[in-house]
CSV table of C-alpha atoms in Angstrom, one decimal:
chain,number,residue,atom,x,y,z
U,12,UNK,CA,0.0,0.0,0.0
U,13,UNK,CA,1.1,3.6,-0.7
U,14,UNK,CA,0.0,4.6,2.8
U,15,UNK,CA,-1.2,2.5,5.7
U,16,UNK,CA,-3.3,5.3,7.2
U,17,UNK,CA,-7.0,4.5,6.9
U,18,UNK,CA,-9.3,6.6,4.8
U,19,UNK,CA,-10.8,8.5,7.8
U,20,UNK,CA,-7.3,9.1,9.2
U,21,UNK,CA,-6.2,10.6,5.9
U,22,UNK,CA,-9.2,12.8,5.9
U,23,UNK,CA,-8.4,14.1,9.4
U,24,UNK,CA,-4.8,14.8,8.6
U,25,UNK,CA,-5.6,16.6,5.4
U,26,UNK,CA,-8.4,18.6,7.1
U,27,UNK,CA,-5.8,19.8,9.6
U,28,UNK,CA,-3.4,20.7,6.8
U,29,UNK,CA,-6.2,22.6,5.0
U,30,UNK,CA,-7.3,24.6,8.0
U,31,UNK,CA,-3.6,25.6,8.6
U,32,UNK,CA,-3.7,27.3,5.2
U,33,UNK,CA,-6.6,29.4,6.2
U,34,UNK,CA,-4.5,32.1,7.9
U,35,UNK,CA,-2.4,33.3,5.0
U,36,UNK,CA,-5.3,34.5,2.7
U,37,UNK,CA,-7.5,35.8,5.5
U,38,UNK,CA,-4.7,37.8,7.1
U,39,UNK,CA,-4.1,39.6,3.8
U,40,UNK,CA,-7.8,40.5,3.2
U,41,UNK,CA,-8.9,41.1,6.8
U,42,UNK,CA,-6.6,44.1,6.9
U,43,UNK,CA,-8.0,46.1,3.9
U,44,UNK,CA,-11.1,47.7,5.5
U,45,UNK,CA,-8.9,49.2,8.3
U,46,UNK,CA,-6.3,50.9,6.1
U,47,UNK,CA,-7.7,54.4,6.4
U,48,UNK,CA,-8.0,54.1,10.2
U,49,UNK,CA,-4.5,52.8,10.5
U,50,UNK,CA,-3.1,55.7,8.5
U,51,UNK,CA,-4.9,58.2,10.7
U,52,UNK,CA,-3.9,56.6,14.0
U,53,UNK,CA,-0.2,56.2,13.0
U,54,UNK,CA,-0.1,59.7,11.4
U,55,UNK,CA,1.2,58.4,8.0
U,56,UNK,CA,-0.1,58.6,4.5
U,57,UNK,CA,-2.3,56.0,2.9
U,58,UNK,CA,0.5,55.3,0.4
U,59,UNK,CA,2.8,54.3,3.2
U,60,UNK,CA,0.2,52.0,4.7
U,61,UNK,CA,-0.3,50.4,1.3
U,62,UNK,CA,3.4,49.5,1.3
U,63,UNK,CA,2.6,47.1,4.1
U,64,UNK,CA,0.4,45.2,1.7
U,65,UNK,CA,3.2,45.0,-0.8
U,66,UNK,CA,5.5,43.7,2.0
U,67,UNK,CA,2.9,41.1,2.9
U,68,UNK,CA,2.6,39.8,-0.6
U,69,UNK,CA,6.3,39.6,-1.1
U,70,UNK,CA,6.8,37.6,2.0
U,71,UNK,CA,3.7,35.5,1.1
U,72,UNK,CA,5.6,34.3,-1.9
U,73,UNK,CA,9.1,34.1,-0.4
U,74,UNK,CA,8.5,32.4,3.0
U,75,UNK,CA,7.1,29.1,1.6
U,76,UNK,CA,10.3,28.7,-0.5
U,77,UNK,CA,12.2,28.3,2.8
U,78,UNK,CA,9.6,26.2,4.6
U,79,UNK,CA,9.0,23.8,1.6
U,80,UNK,CA,12.5,22.6,1.4
U,81,UNK,CA,12.9,22.4,5.2
U,82,UNK,CA,9.8,20.2,5.5
U,83,UNK,CA,10.8,17.9,2.6
U,84,UNK,CA,14.1,17.2,4.3
U,85,UNK,CA,13.1,17.3,8.0
U,86,UNK,CA,9.4,16.6,8.3
U,87,UNK,CA,6.0,18.3,8.2
U,88,UNK,CA,5.2,18.7,11.9
U,89,UNK,CA,8.3,20.6,12.9
U,90,UNK,CA,7.8,23.0,10.0
U,91,UNK,CA,4.1,23.5,10.8
U,92,UNK,CA,4.8,24.3,14.5
U,93,UNK,CA,7.5,26.7,13.7
U,94,UNK,CA,5.2,28.6,11.3
U,95,UNK,CA,2.4,28.6,13.9
U,96,UNK,CA,4.6,30.0,16.6
U,97,UNK,CA,5.9,32.8,14.3
U,98,UNK,CA,2.4,33.7,13.2
U,99,UNK,CA,1.1,33.8,16.7
U,100,UNK,CA,4.0,36.0,18.0
U,101,UNK,CA,3.5,38.4,15.0
U,102,UNK,CA,-0.2,38.8,15.9
U,103,UNK,CA,0.6,39.5,19.5
U,104,UNK,CA,3.1,42.2,18.4
U,105,UNK,CA,0.6,43.7,15.9
U,106,UNK,CA,-2.1,43.8,18.5
U,107,UNK,CA,0.2,45.8,20.9
U,108,UNK,CA,2.1,48.1,18.6
U,109,UNK,CA,1.3,51.7,17.6
U,110,UNK,CA,4.3,52.5,15.4
U,111,UNK,CA,4.6,52.4,11.6
U,112,UNK,CA,8.0,50.7,11.5
U,113,UNK,CA,6.8,48.0,13.9
U,114,UNK,CA,3.7,47.5,11.7
U,115,UNK,CA,5.8,47.1,8.6
U,116,UNK,CA,8.2,44.5,10.2
U,117,UNK,CA,5.5,42.6,12.0
U,118,UNK,CA,3.2,42.3,8.9
U,119,UNK,CA,6.1,40.8,7.1
U,120,UNK,CA,6.6,38.3,10.0
U,121,UNK,CA,2.9,37.6,10.1
U,122,UNK,CA,3.0,36.8,6.4
U,123,UNK,CA,6.0,34.5,6.8
U,124,UNK,CA,4.3,32.5,9.5
U,125,UNK,CA,0.9,32.3,7.8
U,126,UNK,CA,2.1,31.5,4.3
U,127,UNK,CA,4.7,29.0,5.3
U,128,UNK,CA,2.0,26.4,6.1
U,129,UNK,CA,0.7,26.8,2.5
U,130,UNK,CA,3.6,24.8,1.2
U,131,UNK,CA,2.9,22.0,3.7
U,132,UNK,CA,-0.6,21.2,2.7
U,133,UNK,CA,-0.1,19.9,-0.8
U,134,UNK,CA,3.0,18.0,0.5
U,135,UNK,CA,0.8,16.2,3.0
U,136,UNK,CA,-1.6,15.1,0.2
U,137,UNK,CA,1.4,13.8,-1.7
U,138,UNK,CA,2.6,11.8,1.3
U,139,UNK,CA,-0.8,10.1,1.8
U,140,UNK,CA,-2.6,9.9,-1.5
U,141,UNK,CA,-1.8,8.4,-5.0
U,142,UNK,CA,-2.2,10.3,-8.3
U,143,UNK,CA,-5.5,8.6,-9.2
U,144,UNK,CA,-7.4,10.0,-6.1
U,145,UNK,CA,-5.3,13.1,-5.4
U,146,UNK,CA,-7.7,15.6,-7.1
U,147,UNK,CA,-10.5,15.1,-4.6
U,148,UNK,CA,-8.2,15.5,-1.6
U,149,UNK,CA,-6.5,18.6,-2.9
U,150,UNK,CA,-9.9,20.2,-3.7
U,151,UNK,CA,-11.3,19.5,-0.2
U,152,UNK,CA,-8.1,20.8,1.4
U,153,UNK,CA,-8.5,24.1,-0.6
U,154,UNK,CA,-11.9,24.9,0.8
U,155,UNK,CA,-10.7,26.6,4.0
U,156,UNK,CA,-8.0,28.8,2.4
U,157,UNK,CA,-10.4,29.8,-0.4
U,158,UNK,CA,-13.0,31.0,2.2
U,159,UNK,CA,-10.4,33.4,3.5
U,160,UNK,CA,-10.5,36.1,0.8
U,161,UNK,CA,-14.3,36.4,1.0
U,162,UNK,CA,-14.7,36.2,4.8
U,163,UNK,CA,-11.6,38.4,5.5
U,164,UNK,CA,-13.0,41.8,4.4
U,165,UNK,CA,-16.3,41.3,6.1
U,166,UNK,CA,-14.8,40.2,9.5
U,167,UNK,CA,-12.1,43.0,9.2
U,168,UNK,CA,-14.8,45.6,8.4
U,169,UNK,CA,-17.0,44.7,11.4
U,170,UNK,CA,-14.1,44.4,13.9
U,171,UNK,CA,-12.5,47.6,12.7
U,172,UNK,CA,-15.7,49.6,12.9
U,173,UNK,CA,-16.8,48.4,16.3
U,174,UNK,CA,-13.7,47.4,18.2
U,175,UNK,CA,-10.8,49.2,16.5
U,176,UNK,CA,-8.2,47.9,14.0
U,177,UNK,CA,-6.0,46.3,16.8
U,178,UNK,CA,-8.9,43.8,17.4
U,179,UNK,CA,-8.3,42.3,13.9
U,180,UNK,CA,-5.0,40.9,15.1
U,181,UNK,CA,-6.3,39.6,18.4
U,182,UNK,CA,-9.1,37.9,16.5
U,183,UNK,CA,-6.4,36.2,14.3
U,184,UNK,CA,-4.5,35.1,17.4
U,185,UNK,CA,-7.6,33.5,18.9
U,186,UNK,CA,-8.2,31.7,15.6
U,187,UNK,CA,-4.6,30.4,15.7
U,188,UNK,CA,-5.3,28.8,19.1
U,189,UNK,CA,-8.6,27.3,17.9
U,190,UNK,CA,-6.8,25.6,14.9
U,191,UNK,CA,-3.4,24.9,16.5
U,192,UNK,CA,-4.6,22.8,19.5
U,193,UNK,CA,-6.6,20.2,17.3
U,194,UNK,CA,-3.7,20.1,14.8
U,195,UNK,CA,-1.2,19.4,17.7
U,196,UNK,CA,-3.4,16.4,18.6
U,197,UNK,CA,-4.4,15.0,15.2
U,198,UNK,CA,-1.9,16.3,12.6
U,199,UNK,CA,0.4,13.2,12.3
U,200,UNK,CA,3.8,13.3,10.7
U,201,UNK,CA,3.5,12.1,7.1
U,202,UNK,CA,6.8,13.0,5.5
U,203,UNK,CA,8.0,9.8,3.8
U,204,UNK,CA,11.6,10.2,4.7
U,205,UNK,CA,10.5,10.2,8.4
U,206,UNK,CA,7.6,7.6,8.5
U,207,UNK,CA,7.8,6.0,5.1
U,208,UNK,CA,4.3,4.8,4.3
U,209,UNK,CA,3.2,5.5,7.9
U,210,UNK,CA,4.4,2.1,9.2
U,211,UNK,CA,7.5,3.6,10.8
U,212,UNK,CA,6.8,5.3,14.1
U,213,UNK,CA,8.0,9.0,14.3
U,214,UNK,CA,10.4,10.2,17.0
U,215,UNK,CA,8.7,10.5,20.4
U,216,UNK,CA,8.6,14.4,20.3
U,217,UNK,CA,6.7,14.2,17.0
U,218,UNK,CA,4.0,11.8,18.1
U,219,UNK,CA,0.3,12.6,18.3
U,220,UNK,CA,-2.9,10.8,19.1
U,221,UNK,CA,-3.2,9.3,15.5
U,222,UNK,CA,0.2,7.8,15.8
U,223,UNK,CA,-0.7,6.0,19.1
U,224,UNK,CA,-4.0,4.8,17.5
U,225,UNK,CA,-2.2,3.5,14.4
U,226,UNK,CA,0.4,1.6,16.5
U,227,UNK,CA,-2.4,0.0,18.5
U,228,UNK,CA,-4.1,-1.1,15.3
U,229,UNK,CA,-0.9,-2.6,13.9
U,230,UNK,CA,-0.2,-4.5,17.1
U,231,UNK,CA,-3.8,-5.8,17.1
U,232,UNK,CA,-3.2,-7.1,13.6
U,233,UNK,CA,0.0,-8.8,14.7
U,234,UNK,CA,2.3,-6.5,12.6
U,235,UNK,CA,5.7,-5.4,14.1
U,236,UNK,CA,6.4,-1.8,15.0
U,237,UNK,CA,9.5,-0.8,13.0
U,238,UNK,CA,11.6,1.0,15.7
U,239,UNK,CA,14.8,-0.1,14.0
U,240,UNK,CA,13.9,1.5,10.7
U,241,UNK,CA,12.9,4.7,12.6
U,242,UNK,CA,16.4,4.9,14.0
U,243,UNK,CA,17.9,4.1,10.6
U,244,UNK,CA,15.9,6.9,8.8
U,245,UNK,CA,16.8,9.3,11.6
U,246,UNK,CA,20.5,8.7,11.0
U,247,UNK,CA,20.1,9.4,7.3
U,248,UNK,CA,18.3,12.7,7.8
U,249,UNK,CA,20.5,15.8,8.0
U,250,UNK,CA,19.2,19.1,9.5
U,251,UNK,CA,19.9,21.7,6.8
U,252,UNK,CA,19.6,25.4,6.9
U,253,UNK,CA,16.4,26.4,4.9
U,254,UNK,CA,17.2,27.8,1.5
U,255,UNK,CA,15.0,29.0,-1.4
U,256,UNK,CA,17.4,27.8,-4.1
U,257,UNK,CA,15.6,24.5,-4.6
U,258,UNK,CA,12.3,26.3,-5.1
U,259,UNK,CA,13.9,28.6,-7.6
U,260,UNK,CA,15.3,25.7,-9.5
U,261,UNK,CA,11.9,24.2,-9.9
U,262,UNK,CA,10.6,27.5,-11.2
U,263,UNK,CA,13.3,27.4,-13.9
U,264,UNK,CA,12.7,23.8,-15.0
U,265,UNK,CA,10.8,23.1,-18.2
U,266,UNK,CA,8.6,20.6,-16.5
U,267,UNK,CA,7.1,23.2,-14.1
U,268,UNK,CA,8.3,26.6,-15.4
U,269,UNK,CA,6.0,27.0,-18.4
U,270,UNK,CA,2.8,26.0,-16.5
U,271,UNK,CA,3.8,28.2,-13.5
U,272,UNK,CA,4.3,31.2,-15.8
U,273,UNK,CA,0.9,30.7,-17.3
U,274,UNK,CA,-1.0,30.3,-14.1
U,275,UNK,CA,0.9,33.4,-12.8
U,276,UNK,CA,-0.7,35.4,-15.7
U,277,UNK,CA,-4.1,34.0,-14.8
U,278,UNK,CA,-3.5,35.2,-11.2
U,279,UNK,CA,-2.5,38.6,-12.4
U,280,UNK,CA,-5.9,39.0,-14.0
U,281,UNK,CA,-7.6,37.7,-10.8
U,282,UNK,CA,-5.7,39.9,-8.4
U,283,UNK,CA,-6.2,42.9,-10.6
U,284,UNK,CA,-10.0,42.3,-10.5
U,285,UNK,CA,-10.0,41.8,-6.7
U,286,UNK,CA,-7.9,44.9,-6.2
U,287,UNK,CA,-10.2,47.2,-8.2
U,288,UNK,CA,-13.4,46.1,-6.3
U,289,UNK,CA,-13.0,48.6,-3.3
U,290,UNK,CA,-12.4,51.7,-5.3
U,291,UNK,CA,-14.7,51.0,-8.2
U,292,UNK,CA,-17.7,49.7,-6.2
U,293,UNK,CA,-17.3,52.6,-3.8
U,294,UNK,CA,-17.3,55.1,-6.7
U,295,UNK,CA,-19.9,53.6,-9.0
U,296,UNK,CA,-22.4,52.3,-6.4
U,297,UNK,CA,-21.6,54.6,-3.5
U,298,UNK,CA,-21.0,51.7,-1.1
U,299,UNK,CA,-19.5,51.9,2.4
U,300,UNK,CA,-16.8,49.6,3.7
U,301,UNK,CA,-19.2,46.9,4.9
U,302,UNK,CA,-21.2,46.9,1.6
U,303,UNK,CA,-17.9,46.6,-0.4
U,304,UNK,CA,-16.8,43.8,1.8
U,305,UNK,CA,-20.1,41.9,1.2
U,306,UNK,CA,-19.3,42.1,-2.6
U,307,UNK,CA,-16.5,39.7,-2.1
U,308,UNK,CA,-18.9,36.9,-1.0
U,309,UNK,CA,-19.8,35.8,-4.6
U,310,UNK,CA,-16.1,35.5,-5.3
U,311,UNK,CA,-15.7,33.3,-2.2
U,312,UNK,CA,-18.8,31.2,-3.0
U,313,UNK,CA,-17.5,30.5,-6.5
U,314,UNK,CA,-14.1,29.4,-5.0
U,315,UNK,CA,-15.8,27.1,-2.5
U,316,UNK,CA,-18.0,25.5,-5.2
U,317,UNK,CA,-14.8,24.8,-7.2
U,318,UNK,CA,-13.3,23.1,-4.2
U,319,UNK,CA,-16.2,20.7,-3.9
U,320,UNK,CA,-16.6,20.0,-7.7
U,321,UNK,CA,-13.2,20.2,-9.3
U,322,UNK,CA,-11.5,17.3,-7.5
U,323,UNK,CA,-13.9,14.7,-8.9
U,324,UNK,CA,-13.4,16.1,-12.5
U,325,UNK,CA,-9.6,15.9,-12.1
U,326,UNK,CA,-9.7,12.3,-10.9
U,327,UNK,CA,-12.2,11.3,-13.6
U,328,UNK,CA,-9.9,12.6,-16.4
U,329,UNK,CA,-7.0,10.6,-14.9
U,330,UNK,CA,-9.1,7.4,-14.9
U,331,UNK,CA,-10.1,8.0,-18.5
U,332,UNK,CA,-6.5,8.2,-19.7
U,333,UNK,CA,-5.5,5.3,-17.4
U,334,UNK,CA,-8.1,3.0,-18.9
U,335,UNK,CA,-7.2,4.1,-22.4
U,336,UNK,CA,-3.5,3.2,-21.9
U,337,UNK,CA,-4.1,0.2,-19.7
U,338,UNK,CA,-2.6,1.6,-16.5
U,339,UNK,CA,-3.8,-0.1,-13.3
U,340,UNK,CA,-6.4,1.7,-11.1
U,341,UNK,CA,-5.9,-0.1,-7.8
U,342,UNK,CA,-6.8,1.9,-4.7
U,343,UNK,CA,-3.8,3.0,-2.6
U,344,UNK,CA,-1.2,1.8,-5.1
U,345,UNK,CA,1.1,4.3,-6.8
U,346,UNK,CA,2.2,3.7,-10.4
U,347,UNK,CA,5.2,5.0,-12.4
U,348,UNK,CA,4.0,8.0,-14.3
U,349,UNK,CA,7.1,8.2,-16.6
U,350,UNK,CA,5.1,7.0,-19.6
U,351,UNK,CA,1.7,8.4,-18.5
U,352,UNK,CA,0.5,11.8,-20.1
U,353,UNK,CA,-0.2,13.3,-16.7
U,354,UNK,CA,0.0,16.8,-18.1
U,355,UNK,CA,-2.8,16.2,-20.5
U,356,UNK,CA,-4.9,14.4,-18.0
U,357,UNK,CA,-4.7,17.4,-15.7
U,358,UNK,CA,-4.5,20.4,-17.9
U,359,UNK,CA,-7.2,19.6,-20.4
U,360,UNK,CA,-9.7,19.8,-17.6
U,361,UNK,CA,-9.1,23.5,-17.1
U,362,UNK,CA,-9.3,24.7,-20.7
U,363,UNK,CA,-13.1,25.4,-20.5
U,364,UNK,CA,-12.6,27.3,-17.2
U,365,UNK,CA,-10.0,29.5,-18.8
U,366,UNK,CA,-12.2,30.4,-21.7
U,367,UNK,CA,-15.2,31.2,-19.5
U,368,UNK,CA,-13.1,33.0,-16.9
U,369,UNK,CA,-11.4,35.2,-19.5
U,370,UNK,CA,-14.8,36.2,-20.9
U,371,UNK,CA,-16.0,37.1,-17.4
U,372,UNK,CA,-13.0,39.2,-16.7
U,373,UNK,CA,-13.7,41.3,-19.8
U,374,UNK,CA,-17.5,41.4,-19.1
U,375,UNK,CA,-17.0,42.4,-15.5
U,376,UNK,CA,-14.8,45.4,-16.5
U,377,UNK,CA,-17.3,46.7,-19.1
U,378,UNK,CA,-20.2,46.3,-16.7
U,379,UNK,CA,-18.5,48.5,-14.1
U,380,UNK,CA,-17.5,50.9,-16.9
U,381,UNK,CA,-21.2,51.4,-18.0
U,382,UNK,CA,-22.5,51.2,-14.4
U,383,UNK,CA,-25.0,48.4,-14.9
U,384,UNK,CA,-27.1,47.0,-12.1
U,385,UNK,CA,-25.2,45.3,-9.3
U,386,UNK,CA,-26.5,41.8,-10.0
U,387,UNK,CA,-24.5,41.5,-13.2
U,388,UNK,CA,-21.0,42.2,-11.8
U,389,UNK,CA,-21.7,40.0,-8.8
U,390,UNK,CA,-22.7,37.0,-11.0
U,391,UNK,CA,-19.5,37.5,-13.0
U,392,UNK,CA,-17.5,37.6,-9.8
U,393,UNK,CA,-19.0,34.2,-8.8
U,394,UNK,CA,-18.0,32.7,-12.1
U,395,UNK,CA,-14.5,34.2,-11.9
U,396,UNK,CA,-14.0,32.8,-8.4
U,397,UNK,CA,-15.0,29.3,-9.7
U,398,UNK,CA,-12.9,29.3,-12.8
U,399,UNK,CA,-9.7,30.7,-11.3
U,400,UNK,CA,-9.9,28.5,-8.2
U,401,UNK,CA,-10.6,25.4,-10.3
U,402,UNK,CA,-7.5,26.2,-12.5
U,403,UNK,CA,-5.2,26.8,-9.5
U,404,UNK,CA,-6.3,23.6,-7.8
U,405,UNK,CA,-5.6,21.6,-11.0
U,406,UNK,CA,-2.1,23.0,-11.4
U,407,UNK,CA,-1.4,22.3,-7.7
U,408,UNK,CA,-2.3,18.6,-8.3
U,409,UNK,CA,-0.1,18.5,-11.4
U,410,UNK,CA,2.9,19.9,-9.6
U,411,UNK,CA,2.6,17.3,-6.8
U,412,UNK,CA,2.4,14.6,-9.5
U,413,UNK,CA,5.6,15.8,-11.2
U,414,UNK,CA,7.6,16.2,-8.0
U,415,UNK,CA,6.3,13.5,-5.6
U,416,UNK,CA,9.4,13.6,-3.4
U,417,UNK,CA,9.5,17.4,-3.3
U,418,UNK,CA,5.9,18.3,-3.1
U,419,UNK,CA,6.3,21.1,-0.5
U,420,UNK,CA,9.1,22.7,-2.6
U,421,UNK,CA,7.0,22.5,-5.8
U,422,UNK,CA,4.0,24.0,-4.0
U,423,UNK,CA,6.3,26.8,-2.7
U,424,UNK,CA,7.4,27.4,-6.3
U,425,UNK,CA,3.7,27.7,-7.3
U,426,UNK,CA,3.0,30.1,-4.5
U,427,UNK,CA,6.1,32.2,-5.3
U,428,UNK,CA,5.2,32.9,-8.9
U,429,UNK,CA,1.5,33.5,-8.1
U,430,UNK,CA,2.1,36.0,-5.3
U,431,UNK,CA,4.9,37.9,-6.9
U,432,UNK,CA,3.1,38.4,-10.2
U,433,UNK,CA,-0.1,39.1,-8.3
U,434,UNK,CA,1.7,41.8,-6.3
U,435,UNK,CA,2.9,43.4,-9.5
U,436,UNK,CA,-0.7,43.3,-11.0
U,437,UNK,CA,-2.2,44.8,-7.8
U,438,UNK,CA,0.2,47.7,-7.8
U,439,UNK,CA,-0.2,48.4,-11.5
U,440,UNK,CA,-3.9,48.1,-12.0
U,441,UNK,CA,-4.9,51.6,-10.5
U,442,UNK,CA,-2.5,53.6,-12.8
U,443,UNK,CA,-3.7,51.5,-15.8
U,444,UNK,CA,-7.3,52.2,-15.0
U,445,UNK,CA,-6.5,55.9,-14.8
U,446,UNK,CA,-5.0,55.9,-18.3
U,447,UNK,CA,-7.3,53.6,-20.3
U,448,UNK,CA,-10.3,53.0,-18.2
U,449,UNK,CA,-11.6,50.0,-16.3
U,450,UNK,CA,-13.2,48.4,-19.3
U,451,UNK,CA,-10.0,48.2,-21.4
U,452,UNK,CA,-8.0,47.3,-18.3
U,453,UNK,CA,-10.2,44.3,-17.7
U,454,UNK,CA,-10.0,43.5,-21.5
U,455,UNK,CA,-6.2,43.6,-21.4
U,456,UNK,CA,-6.0,41.1,-18.5
U,457,UNK,CA,-8.7,38.8,-20.0
U,458,UNK,CA,-7.0,38.7,-23.4
U,459,UNK,CA,-3.6,38.1,-21.7
U,460,UNK,CA,-5.0,34.7,-20.5
U,461,UNK,CA,-6.3,33.8,-24.0
U,462,UNK,CA,-3.3,34.9,-26.0
U,463,UNK,CA,-0.8,32.8,-23.9
U,464,UNK,CA,-3.1,29.8,-23.6
U,465,UNK,CA,-1.1,27.8,-26.3
U,466,UNK,CA,1.5,27.4,-23.5
U,467,UNK,CA,-0.7,24.7,-22.0
U,468,UNK,CA,-0.9,22.8,-25.3
U,469,UNK,CA,2.9,23.0,-25.5
U,470,UNK,CA,3.2,21.6,-22.0
U,471,UNK,CA,0.7,18.8,-22.7
U,472,UNK,CA,2.6,17.8,-25.8
U,473,UNK,CA,6.2,17.9,-24.4
U,474,UNK,CA,5.7,17.3,-20.7
U,475,UNK,CA,6.2,13.5,-20.7
U,476,UNK,CA,9.4,13.9,-22.8
U,477,UNK,CA,10.8,16.5,-20.4
U,478,UNK,CA,10.0,14.3,-17.3
U,479,UNK,CA,11.7,11.2,-18.9
U,480,UNK,CA,14.8,13.3,-19.7
U,481,UNK,CA,14.9,14.7,-16.1
U,482,UNK,CA,14.5,11.2,-14.7
U,483,UNK,CA,17.4,10.0,-16.9
U,484,UNK,CA,19.6,12.8,-15.7
U,485,UNK,CA,18.8,12.1,-12.1
U,486,UNK,CA,19.6,8.4,-12.4
U,487,UNK,CA,22.8,9.1,-14.2
U,488,UNK,CA,23.8,11.6,-11.5
U,489,UNK,CA,23.0,9.0,-8.7
U,490,UNK,CA,25.0,6.3,-10.6
């Protein structure tokens, strides 16, 4: 078996990993409604306060590059707990400070702690689940983080209006405790260089309730507990200083680089659309902060629907190609994907989403331009949320398939490209609207997705060849 954890145990572990991702997206969005109040209280300009958003996005892309490699070589639980402690400490500091310099530094630290756990979640799925069933698990795991962008502005607006902007960070600290305690109890170590398929007990300081339960089950079945193998694996592991170089290498490979570049362009269009909502809805519909925050709900609902639906479609496409090529479809058994067109099986599922999403980007911009009734833009936001989230989930699954032993590092590479390109799009959308108008700005970003879509066909055609060549180079190097 690929993993000896039971189906329910896998669900619990992946649920913990999914909830640990919740803090990175919500921490970024919950902050937006309080920007004017923060600028006024700290006696700085709005432009300076906006710089803290840029710092947050930069760290959101950079921090997982360190955490991903660290967890791949050391284990998931230590990396998760380090991220949780950093995030909690940053929230305490943010709740107490009244200084702009402290705000800037602590927001970067908060981003590092919250976003570090993002790289861990897809890696946990890679540890536990084979390629044929991976889509469903990745989609379920993405539900919690995709709820963050829609809930964040609403919660932040209510807290900022009635309790002051410091309360936002105390709220996040309380949420950290609510999630951290169950994860400490149920989030088992899954890294395969530590526990193999789960049959090797982790070191004592990494144990949790699920490990104890699993050992009791193995003993009841008369199977030996592999303490000797645990000591053998521990001797082979080396504690290395975290470095982003491995993440950068993945970004620069042909196997991942082309698809990451394209999904980064899609995220540029998405972040540009999200960034223009506050200013444009406030101007066109004369909305206050709470009303603007509520306009993010359709975006979040579309993302949540994608989380529940997309995984089954991804797995169904895998099974279609596996049956066509005669690949085995045995539950909990991993197969060699060297001769399997995994790129085609994954990416062909997102082509309709990209076409529909691009049309909705353009339509949304012109609706705002001509000030149509609110229902139209909100419906388009729902569809945009669904299409973009479905596409990102699919690419996340593909990266885990391509880099099964470096899933956290590959996820960090995905996060790095998306966040940094998104930061550039967020900062550039306002000047672009000022020059050419919101309709043509949305058209530019929508057409960007369409014009570069042949990249996906290129990847589908050449991906298997690139993977075989990379595997050959690796085997030659090891020999």
